XYZ file of C-alpha atoms in Angstrom:
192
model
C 28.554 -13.176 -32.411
C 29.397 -9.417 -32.713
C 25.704 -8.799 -33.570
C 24.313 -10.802 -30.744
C 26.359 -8.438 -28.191
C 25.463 -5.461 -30.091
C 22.002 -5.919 -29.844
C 22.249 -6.965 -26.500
C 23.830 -3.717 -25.582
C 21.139 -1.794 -27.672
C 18.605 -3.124 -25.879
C 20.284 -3.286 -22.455
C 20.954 0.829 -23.357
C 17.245 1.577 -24.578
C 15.985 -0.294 -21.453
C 17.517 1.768 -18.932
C 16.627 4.940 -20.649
C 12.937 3.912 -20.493
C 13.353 3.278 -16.859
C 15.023 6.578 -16.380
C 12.162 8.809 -17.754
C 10.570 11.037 -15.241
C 6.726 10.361 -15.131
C 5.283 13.777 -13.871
C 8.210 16.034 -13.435
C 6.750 18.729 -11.543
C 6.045 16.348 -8.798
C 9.164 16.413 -6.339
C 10.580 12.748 -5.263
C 13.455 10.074 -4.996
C 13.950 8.585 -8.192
C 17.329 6.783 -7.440
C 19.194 4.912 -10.247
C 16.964 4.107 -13.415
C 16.977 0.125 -12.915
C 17.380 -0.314 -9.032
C 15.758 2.910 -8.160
C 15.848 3.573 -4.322
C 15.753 -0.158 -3.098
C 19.350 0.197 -1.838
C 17.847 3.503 0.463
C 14.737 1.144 1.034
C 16.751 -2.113 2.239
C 19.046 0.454 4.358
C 16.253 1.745 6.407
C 14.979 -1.584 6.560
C 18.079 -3.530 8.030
C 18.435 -0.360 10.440
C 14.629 -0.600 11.914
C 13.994 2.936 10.520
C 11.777 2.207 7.813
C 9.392 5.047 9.524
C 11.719 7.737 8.799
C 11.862 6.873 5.447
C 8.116 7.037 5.078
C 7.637 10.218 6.873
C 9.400 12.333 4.864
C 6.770 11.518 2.193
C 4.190 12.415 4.468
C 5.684 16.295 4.980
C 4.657 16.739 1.674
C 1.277 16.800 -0.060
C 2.144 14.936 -2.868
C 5.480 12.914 -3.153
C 6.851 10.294 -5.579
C 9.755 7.553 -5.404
C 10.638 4.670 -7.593
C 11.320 1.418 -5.315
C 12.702 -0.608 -8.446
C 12.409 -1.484 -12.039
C 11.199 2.141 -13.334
C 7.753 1.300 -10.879
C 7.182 5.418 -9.633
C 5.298 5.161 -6.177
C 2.518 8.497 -5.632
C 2.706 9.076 -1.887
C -0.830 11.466 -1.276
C -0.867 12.911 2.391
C -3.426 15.824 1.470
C -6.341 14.482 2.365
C -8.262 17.187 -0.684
C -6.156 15.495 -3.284
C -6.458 12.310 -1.656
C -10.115 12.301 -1.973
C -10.571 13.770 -6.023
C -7.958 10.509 -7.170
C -10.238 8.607 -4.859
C -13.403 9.991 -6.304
C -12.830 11.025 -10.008
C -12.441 7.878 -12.072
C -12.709 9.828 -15.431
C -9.239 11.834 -14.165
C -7.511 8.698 -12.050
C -8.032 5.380 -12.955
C -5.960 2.435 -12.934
C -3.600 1.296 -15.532
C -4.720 -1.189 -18.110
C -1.874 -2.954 -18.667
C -1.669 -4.175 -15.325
C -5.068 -5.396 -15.454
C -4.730 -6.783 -18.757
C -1.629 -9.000 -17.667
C -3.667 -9.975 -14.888
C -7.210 -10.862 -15.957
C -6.446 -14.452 -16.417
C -5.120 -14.387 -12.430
C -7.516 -12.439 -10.799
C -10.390 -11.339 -12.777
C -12.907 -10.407 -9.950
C -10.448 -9.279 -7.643
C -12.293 -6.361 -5.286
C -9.872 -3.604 -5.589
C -6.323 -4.423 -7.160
C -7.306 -4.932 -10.494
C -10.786 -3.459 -11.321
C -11.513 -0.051 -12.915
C -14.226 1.841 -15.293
C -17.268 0.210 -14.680
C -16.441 -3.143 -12.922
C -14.653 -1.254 -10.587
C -18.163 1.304 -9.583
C -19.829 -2.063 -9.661
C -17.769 -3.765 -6.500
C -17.992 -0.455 -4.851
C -21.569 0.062 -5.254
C -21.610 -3.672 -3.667
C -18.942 -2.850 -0.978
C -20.625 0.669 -0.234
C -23.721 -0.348 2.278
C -21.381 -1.989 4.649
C -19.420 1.540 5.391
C -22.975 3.226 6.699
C -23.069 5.228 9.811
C -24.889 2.252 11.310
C -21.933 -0.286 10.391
C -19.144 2.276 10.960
C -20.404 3.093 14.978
C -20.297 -0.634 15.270
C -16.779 -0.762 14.171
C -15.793 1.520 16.565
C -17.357 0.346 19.179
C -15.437 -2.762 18.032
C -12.378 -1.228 17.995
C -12.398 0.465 21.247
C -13.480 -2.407 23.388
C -10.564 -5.024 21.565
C -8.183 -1.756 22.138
C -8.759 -1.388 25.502
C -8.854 -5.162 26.396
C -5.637 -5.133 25.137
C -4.188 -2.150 26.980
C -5.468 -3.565 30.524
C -3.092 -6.369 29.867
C 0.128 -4.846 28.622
C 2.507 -3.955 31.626
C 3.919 -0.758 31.871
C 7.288 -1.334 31.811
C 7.125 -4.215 29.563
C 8.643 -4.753 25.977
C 5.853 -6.134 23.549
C 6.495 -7.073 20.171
C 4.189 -3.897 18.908
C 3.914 -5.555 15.221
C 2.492 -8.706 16.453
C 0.560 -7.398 18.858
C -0.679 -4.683 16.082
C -1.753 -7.724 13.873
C -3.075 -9.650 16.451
C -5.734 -6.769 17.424
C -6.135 -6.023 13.790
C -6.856 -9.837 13.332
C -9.513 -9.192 16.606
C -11.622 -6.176 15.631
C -11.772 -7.185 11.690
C -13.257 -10.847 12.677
C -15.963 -9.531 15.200
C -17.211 -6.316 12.813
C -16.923 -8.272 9.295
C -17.368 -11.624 10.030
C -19.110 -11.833 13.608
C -16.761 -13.971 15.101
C -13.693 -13.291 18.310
C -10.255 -15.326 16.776
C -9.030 -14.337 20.210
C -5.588 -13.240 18.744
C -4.793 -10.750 21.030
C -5.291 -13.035 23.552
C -3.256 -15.965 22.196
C -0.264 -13.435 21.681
C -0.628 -12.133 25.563
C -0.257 -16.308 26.611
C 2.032 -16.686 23.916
């Protein structure tokens, strides 16, 4: 029995102190406790409605880290330079294999969770014709004309559920520009 617990312990021991190395020191975050990281911080913010604070003080800084739970780090980018190399240089950034590895057998054609190298250039060169200039003044066009419905019904001095109503216009603009078609969401929540 003694050697059951022992190794138990080992392992236990060895397992936190995996979780507890730093991936890229020289980049400035909230690690939190090596198993549970920050998800006590996270759930706090959470309960309290002030999950926005918690998010902006990653966006003060160009580059940010913080490790939710289980040794996961989270890269916050809000420098829209650095942003765009990770976003561009697939020989520098790419996506973990391990992940994709564990997941081929669930998603293997998923569009952009999974894929790197070439399948991922492959979806994008797909994806890519459908964010021209034409397609992209359509959007907005979109988007201003379901925003501004919207705002001609909300009442000044009214409370409104800004989540649902957020999802609801979200649910509005992405049906008419990518699939040609008006769910009415926005104005099912309004009657709602």
């Amino acid at each position: 029995m003694l050697p059951i617990i022992l190794g138990t312990i080992v392992i236990l021991v060895s397992l936190i102190y995996w979780l507890s190395l730093e991936e890229h020191p020289q980049i400035k975050g909230l690690l939190g406790y090596p198993v549970f990281g920050i998800i006590s911080k996270i759930a706090q913010h959470k309960r309290n409605g002030t999950i926005h604070l918690f998010l902006q003080q990653f966006a003060d800084k160009p580059i940010s880290k913080f490790r939710p739970f289980l040794g996961a780090t989270v890269f916050t980018i809000a420098d829209p330079a650095v942003a765009k190399q990770i976003l561009t240089d697939s020989a520098h950034f790419g996506r973990g294999i391990v992940f994709q590895n564990a997941a081929i057998d669930i998603m293997p054609m998923a569009l952009f969770l999974i894929p790197s190298g070439e399948m991922w250039k492959q979806h994008r060169k797909l994806l890519q014709p459908g964010f021209g200039p034409v397609h992209l003044k359509h959007a907005l066009e979109v988007s201003s004309q379901c925003t501004l419905g919207w705002l001609s019904h909300v009442k000044p001095s009214g409370r409104v559920n800004i989540h649902a109503a957020a999802n609801a216009l979200a649910l509005d603009i992405l049906g008419r520009v990518a699939f040609g078609h008006d769910f009415q969401a926005v104005k099912a929540f309004l009657h709602h």
